[in-house]
Short mmCIF file of C-alpha atoms in Angstrom, two decimals:
data_model
loop_
_atom_site.label_atom_id
_atom_site.label_comp_id
_atom_site.label_asym_id
_atom_site.label_seq_id
_atom_site.Cartn_x
_atom_site.Cartn_y
_atom_site.Cartn_z
CA MET A 1 0.00 0.00 0.00
CA ASN A 2 1.45 3.35 -1.10
CA SER A 3 2.04 5.98 1.56
CA ILE A 4 0.25 9.33 1.42
CA ASN A 5 2.27 12.53 1.32
CA LEU A 6 1.36 16.16 1.96
CA SER A 7 2.02 16.91 -1.70
CA ASP A 8 -0.51 14.37 -2.99
CA PRO A 9 -3.62 15.79 -4.70
CA PHE A 10 -7.12 14.85 -3.56
CA SER A 11 -10.24 14.58 -5.70
CA LEU A 12 -13.60 15.37 -4.11
CA SER A 13 -16.68 13.41 -5.15
CA ASN A 14 -17.78 16.24 -7.47
CA GLY A 15 -14.47 16.03 -9.34
CA GLN A 16 -12.86 19.14 -7.86
CA ILE A 17 -9.15 18.46 -7.35
CA ILE A 18 -7.32 19.98 -4.39
CA LYS A 19 -3.64 20.08 -5.27
CA ASN A 20 -2.27 18.93 -1.92
CA ARG A 21 -3.36 17.85 1.56
CA LEU A 22 -2.73 21.18 3.31
CA PHE A 23 -5.87 23.01 4.41
CA LYS A 24 -5.78 26.54 5.82
CA SER A 25 -8.39 26.54 8.53
CA ALA A 26 -10.42 29.68 9.12
CA MET A 27 -9.05 32.50 11.22
CA SER A 28 -10.96 35.72 11.85
CA GLU A 29 -9.03 38.32 9.88
CA GLN A 30 -11.09 41.39 10.92
CA LEU A 31 -10.36 43.03 7.57
CA GLY A 32 -13.78 44.15 6.39
CA ASP A 33 -14.43 47.79 5.44
CA LYS A 34 -17.17 50.07 6.85
CA GLN A 35 -19.71 48.47 4.49
CA HIS A 36 -18.43 45.00 5.51
CA ASN A 37 -16.98 44.28 2.09
CA PRO A 38 -13.49 42.77 1.67
CA THR A 39 -10.59 45.23 1.80
CA ARG A 40 -7.46 45.28 -0.34
CA GLY A 41 -5.71 43.89 2.71
CA LEU A 42 -7.73 40.69 2.48
CA VAL A 43 -6.82 40.38 -1.19
CA ARG A 44 -3.12 40.81 -0.35
CA LEU A 45 -3.32 38.31 2.53
CA TYR A 46 -4.90 35.53 0.46
CA ASP A 47 -2.57 36.24 -2.43
CA SER A 48 0.32 35.55 -0.02
CA TRP A 49 -1.25 32.33 1.20
CA ALA A 50 -1.98 31.07 -2.31
CA LYS A 51 1.59 31.76 -3.41
CA GLY A 52 2.76 30.05 -0.20
CA GLY A 53 1.55 26.71 -1.53
CA ILE A 54 -1.68 26.00 0.38
CA GLY A 55 -4.03 23.51 -1.29
CA LEU A 56 -7.27 24.89 0.11
CA SER A 57 -7.87 28.11 2.05
CA VAL A 58 -11.02 28.64 4.10
CA THR A 59 -11.79 32.28 4.81
CA GLY A 60 -12.41 33.73 8.23
CA ASN A 61 -16.06 33.68 9.21
CA VAL A 62 -18.16 35.69 6.75
CA MET A 63 -21.50 36.70 8.20
CA VAL A 64 -24.78 35.93 6.47
CA ASP A 65 -26.69 38.71 8.31
CA ARG A 66 -25.34 42.26 8.60
CA SER A 67 -27.53 42.87 11.64
CA ALA A 68 -25.71 40.04 13.46
CA LEU A 69 -21.95 40.66 13.55
CA GLY A 70 -19.62 38.65 15.74
CA GLU A 71 -16.90 41.31 15.51
CA PRO A 72 -16.78 44.94 14.35
CA LYS A 73 -14.87 44.41 11.10
CA ASN A 74 -16.56 41.20 9.93
CA VAL A 75 -17.12 40.74 6.21
CA VAL A 76 -20.79 40.20 5.29
CA LEU A 77 -22.02 38.51 2.11
CA ASP A 78 -25.61 39.38 1.22
CA GLU A 79 -27.62 41.25 -1.43
CA LYS A 80 -26.03 44.56 -0.35
CA SER A 81 -22.47 43.32 -0.85
CA ASP A 82 -20.16 44.54 -3.61
CA LEU A 83 -19.47 41.30 -5.48
CA ALA A 84 -16.69 42.93 -7.51
CA LEU A 85 -14.64 43.28 -4.32
CA PHE A 86 -15.36 39.65 -3.41
CA SER A 87 -14.23 38.59 -6.90
CA GLU A 88 -10.89 40.35 -6.38
CA TRP A 89 -10.54 38.36 -3.15
CA THR A 90 -11.34 35.04 -4.81
CA ASP A 91 -9.03 35.74 -7.75
CA ALA A 92 -6.16 36.22 -5.30
CA GLY A 93 -7.07 33.08 -3.35
CA LYS A 94 -7.09 30.94 -6.52
CA LYS A 95 -3.58 31.83 -7.63
CA ASN A 96 -0.98 29.08 -7.89
CA GLY A 97 -3.70 26.44 -8.30
CA SER A 98 -5.10 26.97 -4.80
CA GLN A 99 -8.77 26.62 -3.84
CA ILE A 100 -10.62 29.19 -1.71
CA TRP A 101 -13.81 28.40 0.17
CA VAL A 102 -15.86 30.92 2.11
CA GLN A 103 -16.83 30.10 5.69
CA LEU A 104 -20.42 31.22 6.31
CA ASN A 105 -21.51 32.02 9.84
CA HIS A 106 -24.15 33.50 12.10
CA PRO A 107 -22.90 34.30 15.61
CA GLY A 108 -26.18 33.79 17.46
CA LYS A 109 -25.62 35.12 20.97
CA GLN A 110 -21.85 35.42 20.61
CA ILE A 111 -22.08 39.13 19.79
CA PRO A 112 -20.32 41.61 22.11
CA LYS A 113 -22.58 44.02 23.97
CA PHE A 114 -21.27 47.06 22.12
CA LEU A 115 -22.42 45.55 18.81
CA CYS A 116 -25.90 44.37 19.74
CA ASP A 117 -28.40 45.08 22.52
CA GLU A 118 -30.46 41.93 21.97
CA PRO A 119 -28.85 39.02 20.11
CA VAL A 120 -30.83 35.94 19.13
CA ALA A 121 -30.25 32.27 19.91
CA PRO A 122 -32.17 28.99 20.07
CA SER A 123 -33.07 29.76 23.71
CA ALA A 124 -32.87 32.82 25.96
CA ILE A 125 -29.81 31.53 27.83
CA SER A 126 -26.79 33.73 28.45
CA LEU A 127 -23.19 32.69 28.03
CA GLY A 128 -21.53 31.50 31.23
CA ARG A 129 -18.15 31.50 32.96
CA GLY A 130 -18.07 35.27 33.23
CA LEU A 131 -18.79 35.92 29.56
CA GLU A 132 -22.26 37.21 30.41
CA LYS A 133 -20.50 40.45 31.42
CA GLY A 134 -19.51 41.11 27.82
CA PHE A 135 -22.42 39.48 25.97
CA ASN A 136 -26.11 40.33 26.41
CA THR A 137 -28.67 37.65 27.21
CA PRO A 138 -30.22 36.59 23.89
CA ARG A 139 -33.84 36.44 22.83
CA ALA A 140 -35.10 33.05 21.66
CA LEU A 141 -35.70 32.85 17.92
CA ASN A 142 -39.23 32.26 16.69
CA GLU A 143 -40.10 29.84 13.89
CA THR A 144 -40.25 32.51 11.20
CA GLU A 145 -36.86 33.92 12.18
CA ILE A 146 -35.26 30.47 12.07
CA HIS A 147 -36.41 30.00 8.49
CA GLU A 148 -35.23 33.52 7.58
CA ILE A 149 -31.72 32.73 8.84
CA ILE A 150 -31.67 29.45 6.90
CA THR A 151 -32.56 31.44 3.78
CA LYS A 152 -29.77 33.93 4.50
CA PHE A 153 -27.24 31.10 4.54
CA ALA A 154 -28.53 29.94 1.14
CA ILE A 155 -28.39 33.44 -0.35
CA SER A 156 -24.83 33.96 0.88
CA ALA A 157 -23.80 30.62 -0.60
CA MET A 158 -25.36 31.45 -3.97
CA LEU A 159 -23.55 34.82 -3.99
CA SER A 160 -20.27 33.18 -3.01
CA LYS A 161 -20.49 30.94 -6.07
CA GLN A 162 -21.16 33.99 -8.26
CA ALA A 163 -18.17 35.78 -6.72
CA GLY A 164 -15.79 32.97 -7.63
CA PHE A 165 -15.30 31.03 -4.41
CA THR A 166 -14.66 27.36 -5.18
CA GLY A 167 -16.72 26.06 -2.24
CA VAL A 168 -18.42 27.01 1.02
CA GLN A 169 -17.99 25.88 4.60
CA ILE A 170 -20.76 26.12 7.22
CA HIS A 171 -19.35 27.22 10.58
CA GLY A 172 -20.92 24.73 12.96
CA ALA A 173 -18.28 24.92 15.71
CA HIS A 174 -16.93 27.18 18.48
CA GLY A 175 -20.26 28.12 20.00
CA TYR A 176 -21.79 30.12 17.13
CA LEU A 177 -25.45 29.73 16.11
CA VAL A 178 -25.26 26.32 14.42
CA SER A 179 -23.27 25.02 17.40
CA GLN A 180 -25.81 26.59 19.79
CA PHE A 181 -28.65 24.67 18.14
CA LEU A 182 -26.71 21.41 18.48
CA SER A 183 -25.96 21.87 22.19
CA SER A 184 -28.50 20.82 24.81
CA ARG A 185 -26.83 23.33 27.13
CA HIS A 186 -27.76 26.24 24.88
CA ASN A 187 -30.78 24.80 23.07
CA GLN A 188 -33.61 24.08 25.49
CA ARG A 189 -36.46 24.58 23.06
CA GLU A 190 -39.57 22.43 23.31
CA ASP A 191 -40.54 22.56 19.63
CA LYS A 192 -39.18 20.65 16.62
CA TRP A 193 -35.88 22.58 16.81
CA GLY A 194 -34.94 21.39 20.30
CA GLY A 195 -35.03 18.50 22.74
CA SER A 196 -33.82 15.29 21.11
CA LEU A 197 -30.63 15.27 19.07
CA ASP A 198 -32.71 14.67 15.93
CA ASN A 199 -34.48 17.93 16.66
CA ARG A 200 -31.35 19.84 17.64
CA LEU A 201 -29.57 18.87 14.42
CA ARG A 202 -32.57 19.88 12.31
CA PHE A 203 -31.21 23.43 11.95
CA VAL A 204 -27.83 22.44 10.52
CA LEU A 205 -29.46 19.92 8.17
CA GLU A 206 -31.90 22.55 6.89
CA VAL A 207 -29.05 25.03 6.42
CA TYR A 208 -27.09 22.43 4.45
CA ARG A 209 -30.10 21.45 2.32
CA ALA A 210 -30.95 25.09 1.55
CA ILE A 211 -27.36 25.77 0.49
CA ARG A 212 -27.28 22.62 -1.65
CA LYS A 213 -30.46 23.72 -3.42
CA ALA A 214 -28.96 27.16 -4.03
CA VAL A 215 -25.56 26.09 -5.39
CA GLY A 216 -26.28 22.72 -7.02
CA ASP A 217 -24.70 19.30 -6.69
CA ASP A 218 -21.35 20.20 -8.28
CA PHE A 219 -20.39 22.97 -5.85
CA PRO A 220 -18.59 21.69 -2.73
CA ILE A 221 -20.15 22.25 0.69
CA GLY A 222 -18.18 21.56 3.84
CA ILE A 223 -18.77 22.07 7.53
CA LYS A 224 -16.65 22.78 10.58
CA LEU A 225 -17.92 20.86 13.61
CA ASN A 226 -16.94 20.48 17.24
CA SER A 227 -15.81 17.05 18.34
CA ALA A 228 -17.43 18.18 21.62
CA ASP A 229 -18.06 21.39 23.57
CA PHE A 230 -16.16 20.13 26.63
CA MET A 231 -18.90 21.65 28.81
CA LYS A 232 -21.20 19.94 31.31
CA GLY A 233 -24.57 19.45 29.64
CA GLY A 234 -23.18 20.48 26.26
CA PHE A 235 -22.63 18.84 22.89
CA THR A 236 -20.95 15.47 23.47
CA GLU A 237 -18.52 13.42 21.42
CA GLU A 238 -21.16 10.74 20.88
CA GLU A 239 -23.65 13.33 19.62
CA SER A 240 -21.02 14.85 17.35
CA MET A 241 -20.42 11.50 15.69
CA GLN A 242 -24.14 11.10 15.06
CA VAL A 243 -24.26 14.53 13.44
CA VAL A 244 -21.26 13.62 11.26
CA GLU A 245 -23.05 10.45 10.13
CA LYS A 246 -26.25 12.34 9.34
CA LEU A 247 -24.43 15.01 7.31
CA SER A 248 -22.44 12.34 5.51
CA ASP A 249 -25.65 10.50 4.63
CA ASN A 250 -26.99 13.77 3.17
CA GLY A 251 -23.99 14.19 0.89
CA ILE A 252 -21.81 16.84 2.50
CA ASP A 253 -18.45 17.05 0.72
CA LEU A 254 -15.93 17.74 3.50
CA ILE A 255 -15.99 17.72 7.31
CA GLU A 256 -13.47 19.62 9.42
CA ILE A 257 -13.21 18.74 13.11
CA SER A 258 -12.27 21.18 15.84
CA GLY A 259 -13.65 21.63 19.35
CA GLY A 260 -14.70 23.95 22.13
CA THR A 261 -16.58 27.23 22.50
CA TYR A 262 -15.92 30.71 23.89
CA GLU A 263 -16.81 29.27 27.31
CA SER A 264 -14.41 26.32 26.97
CA PRO A 265 -11.89 27.20 24.24
CA SER A 266 -10.20 23.88 23.53
CA MET A 267 -9.54 25.17 20.01
CA MET A 268 -6.85 27.26 21.71
CA GLY A 269 -4.90 24.21 22.84
CA SER A 270 -6.39 22.66 26.00
CA LYS A 271 -9.83 21.64 27.12
CA ASN A 272 -9.59 23.44 30.43
CA LYS A 273 -7.16 24.50 33.11
CA THR A 274 -7.41 21.29 35.11
CA GLU A 275 -7.15 18.88 32.18
CA PRO A 276 -3.75 19.20 30.46
CA VAL A 277 -3.12 18.04 26.93
CA LYS A 278 -2.35 14.30 26.84
CA GLU A 279 1.21 13.13 26.22
CA SER A 280 -0.02 11.13 23.19
CA THR A 281 -1.59 14.29 21.78
CA ILE A 282 1.63 16.24 22.23
CA LYS A 283 3.57 13.52 20.41
CA ARG A 284 1.12 13.37 17.53
CA GLU A 285 0.71 17.18 17.45
CA ALA A 286 -3.04 16.80 16.88
CA TYR A 287 -5.69 17.68 19.44
CA PHE A 288 -8.50 15.61 17.90
CA MET A 289 -6.90 12.56 16.25
CA ASP A 290 -8.39 10.07 18.72
CA TYR A 291 -11.83 11.33 17.75
CA MET A 292 -10.99 11.23 14.03
CA GLU A 293 -9.99 7.58 14.21
CA LYS A 294 -13.43 6.76 15.63
CA VAL A 295 -15.22 8.85 12.99
CA ARG A 296 -13.33 7.27 10.11
CA LYS A 297 -14.89 3.93 11.02
CA LEU A 298 -18.33 5.52 10.57
CA VAL A 299 -18.05 7.59 7.37
CA SER A 300 -16.11 7.76 4.10
CA THR A 301 -16.66 11.51 3.68
CA PRO A 302 -13.34 13.40 3.32
CA LEU A 303 -12.14 14.66 6.70
CA VAL A 304 -9.92 17.46 7.96
CA VAL A 305 -8.37 17.57 11.42
CA THR A 306 -7.24 20.98 12.68
CA GLY A 307 -5.31 21.94 15.78
CA GLY A 308 -1.76 21.38 16.97
CA PHE A 309 0.18 20.37 13.87
CA ARG A 310 3.64 21.90 13.56
CA THR A 311 5.88 19.45 11.65
CA ALA A 312 5.82 17.58 8.34
CA PRO A 313 6.59 14.15 9.92
CA ALA A 314 3.58 14.39 12.27
CA MET A 315 1.34 15.56 9.42
CA ASN A 316 2.38 12.73 7.13
CA GLU A 317 1.93 10.24 9.94
CA ALA A 318 -1.62 11.49 10.51
CA LEU A 319 -2.43 11.17 6.81
CA ASN A 320 -1.17 7.60 6.76
CA THR A 321 -3.45 6.54 9.60
CA SER A 322 -6.28 7.15 7.08
CA ALA A 323 -8.16 8.93 9.89
CA THR A 324 -7.89 12.24 8.03
CA ASP A 325 -7.53 13.27 4.39
CA PHE A 326 -6.29 16.82 5.02
CA ILE A 327 -4.15 18.57 7.61
CA GLY A 328 -5.65 21.78 8.93
CA ILE A 329 -3.17 24.53 9.74
CA ALA A 330 -3.81 28.10 10.81
CA ARG A 331 -1.51 29.97 13.19
CA THR A 332 1.61 28.75 11.42
CA MET A 333 0.24 30.39 8.26
CA ALA A 334 -0.17 33.69 10.09
CA VAL A 335 3.49 33.60 11.11
CA ASP A 336 4.80 32.30 7.77
CA PRO A 337 2.59 32.27 4.63
CA ASP A 338 5.23 30.13 2.90
CA PHE A 339 4.85 27.33 5.49
CA PRO A 340 3.12 24.89 3.03
CA ASN A 341 5.88 25.25 0.43
CA LYS A 342 8.49 24.53 3.10
CA LEU A 343 6.62 21.47 4.39
CA ILE A 344 6.32 19.98 0.92
CA LYS A 345 9.92 20.75 -0.04
CA ASN A 346 11.41 19.30 3.16
CA PRO A 347 9.76 16.17 4.69
CA ASN A 348 11.45 16.97 8.01
CA TYR A 349 10.46 20.62 8.19
CA GLY A 350 8.71 21.99 11.26
CA MET A 351 7.89 25.23 13.01
CA SER A 352 7.87 25.82 16.74
CA LEU A 353 5.42 28.44 17.96
CA THR A 354 5.96 30.20 21.26
CA VAL A 355 2.85 31.01 23.26
CA PRO A 356 2.41 34.80 23.19
CA THR A 357 1.96 36.31 26.64
CA THR A 358 1.91 39.69 28.31
CA GLY A 359 3.43 38.09 31.40
CA LYS A 360 0.13 38.58 33.22
CA PRO A 361 -2.21 35.54 32.90
CA ALA A 362 -5.32 37.54 33.77
CA LEU A 363 -4.56 40.09 31.06
CA ASP A 364 -3.81 37.30 28.58
CA LYS A 365 -7.29 35.90 29.20
CA ILE A 366 -9.12 39.22 29.05
CA GLY A 367 -7.22 40.27 25.95
CA MET A 368 -7.55 36.83 24.29
CA VAL A 369 -3.84 37.00 23.49
CA GLY A 370 -3.83 33.49 22.02
CA LEU A 371 -6.09 34.73 19.23
CA VAL A 372 -5.45 38.44 18.71
CA TRP A 373 -1.64 38.12 18.50
CA TYR A 374 -2.11 36.05 15.34
CA GLU A 375 -4.77 38.44 14.10
CA HIS A 376 -2.20 41.24 14.26
CA GLN A 377 0.25 39.09 12.31
CA MET A 378 -2.35 38.78 9.54
CA TRP A 379 -2.83 42.55 9.58
CA ARG A 380 0.89 42.99 9.00
CA ILE A 381 0.80 40.69 5.95
CA ALA A 382 -2.35 42.44 4.72
CA ALA A 383 -0.46 45.75 4.92
CA GLY A 384 2.36 44.38 2.81
CA LYS A 385 4.72 43.78 5.73
CA LYS A 386 6.29 40.56 6.97
CA ALA A 387 4.92 38.76 10.02
CA ASP A 388 6.93 39.45 13.18
CA PRO A 389 7.54 36.43 15.46
CA ASN A 390 8.78 38.86 18.14
CA LEU A 391 5.65 41.03 18.10
CA SER A 392 4.89 42.39 21.59
CA ALA A 393 1.87 40.65 23.14
CA LEU A 394 1.34 43.59 25.50
CA GLY A 395 1.30 46.02 22.59
CA VAL A 396 -1.18 43.81 20.74
CA VAL A 397 -3.56 43.71 23.71
CA PHE A 398 -3.34 47.48 24.18
CA LYS A 399 -4.18 48.13 20.53
CA THR A 400 -7.04 45.61 20.58
CA ILE A 401 -8.64 47.05 23.73
CA LEU A 402 -8.25 50.57 22.36
CA SER A 403 -9.91 49.57 19.09
CA ALA A 404 -12.80 47.81 20.86
CA GLY A 405 -13.24 50.81 23.15
CA LEU A 406 -13.58 53.19 20.23
CA HIS A 407 -16.13 50.92 18.56
CA ALA A 408 -18.12 50.80 21.79
CA PHE A 409 -18.85 54.52 21.46
CA LYS A 410 -19.92 54.34 17.82
CA LYS A 411 -23.38 53.54 16.60
CA ARG A 412 -23.29 50.34 14.58
CA ARG A 413 -23.44 51.13 10.87
CA ALA A 414 -24.51 47.69 9.63
#
């Protein structure tokens, strides 16, 4: 049996060929303009990533509803969008034979207070673990509103195809609206959209089906899902596997696995403070490979595992377990856009990432240093500069808080 290498192409069921097994997972770039269209910076950033050798890039979360923004500078794709600007973005992302898919998202209740007085969610349940201080308690969606949001996903997908994206990904992870519907912790509805898992997964299935109807059978649709929420009473690993099976049965083209929410951010490296990363996980460099091996026994749908990979040997080893078809990378791309080229050229290549810190753990948490430091690296690339591995974490936090503070005093334009 021949071994699989990072450089090997992969053909999806619709015939679309992805030139290698390296998959840039979504990172929030925060590079939308005042009308929430893509900026020239986004074009420059994805041009760099395409030239850097990535097989498939997934954009940062693009919102389907401009009245529901997760962050101030989100890009929105709807009937008011300037598709010419989106086409410039997709043209850049398709250079060098790369694919670019748009990640479509609705934040649900994960909208900061300064952006929205009354967010919506499956149920009127606030975020916990102190996050309720920065996020307002949501209002429960009614039946009509649920169908309106499903339609918005479909419209955004149709427009993304027109703009030149080569696929779409539904954001069903990290505690956003799709994830909220799936979680019994956040979805306590008593109608057909809540209760049993069959009811809780109805929303994501209807979103997928509406998108499929809008874009046709030949346009790839993927999804990013949590392996679990790692929260008491939340979305479990067993439930996640059932959702994967159901989506696979319905013909979804690609499934990316991550994990966690704002309340329990395992996507940032560890499930919680008291449960350290396993030694086996450290060795394999992958946070969710144990889960992937179980899922592979259930479905043949192409899979992506994201989180933790740093070296070519570990990536190739993961591919040769057959538990995943693609290796998801993100932060390494923010530090070095040429990372894929280096991995493919040198089978022993690797990158070590230091954990950015202000030196004050409380400030690191408040400032979300583990996310915004990489966001600032992307801004540097977008501005035509090189990423800076020595960028000051304290300076990054100061700039981020200052920016958020200014937005808090502005009336939302969207």
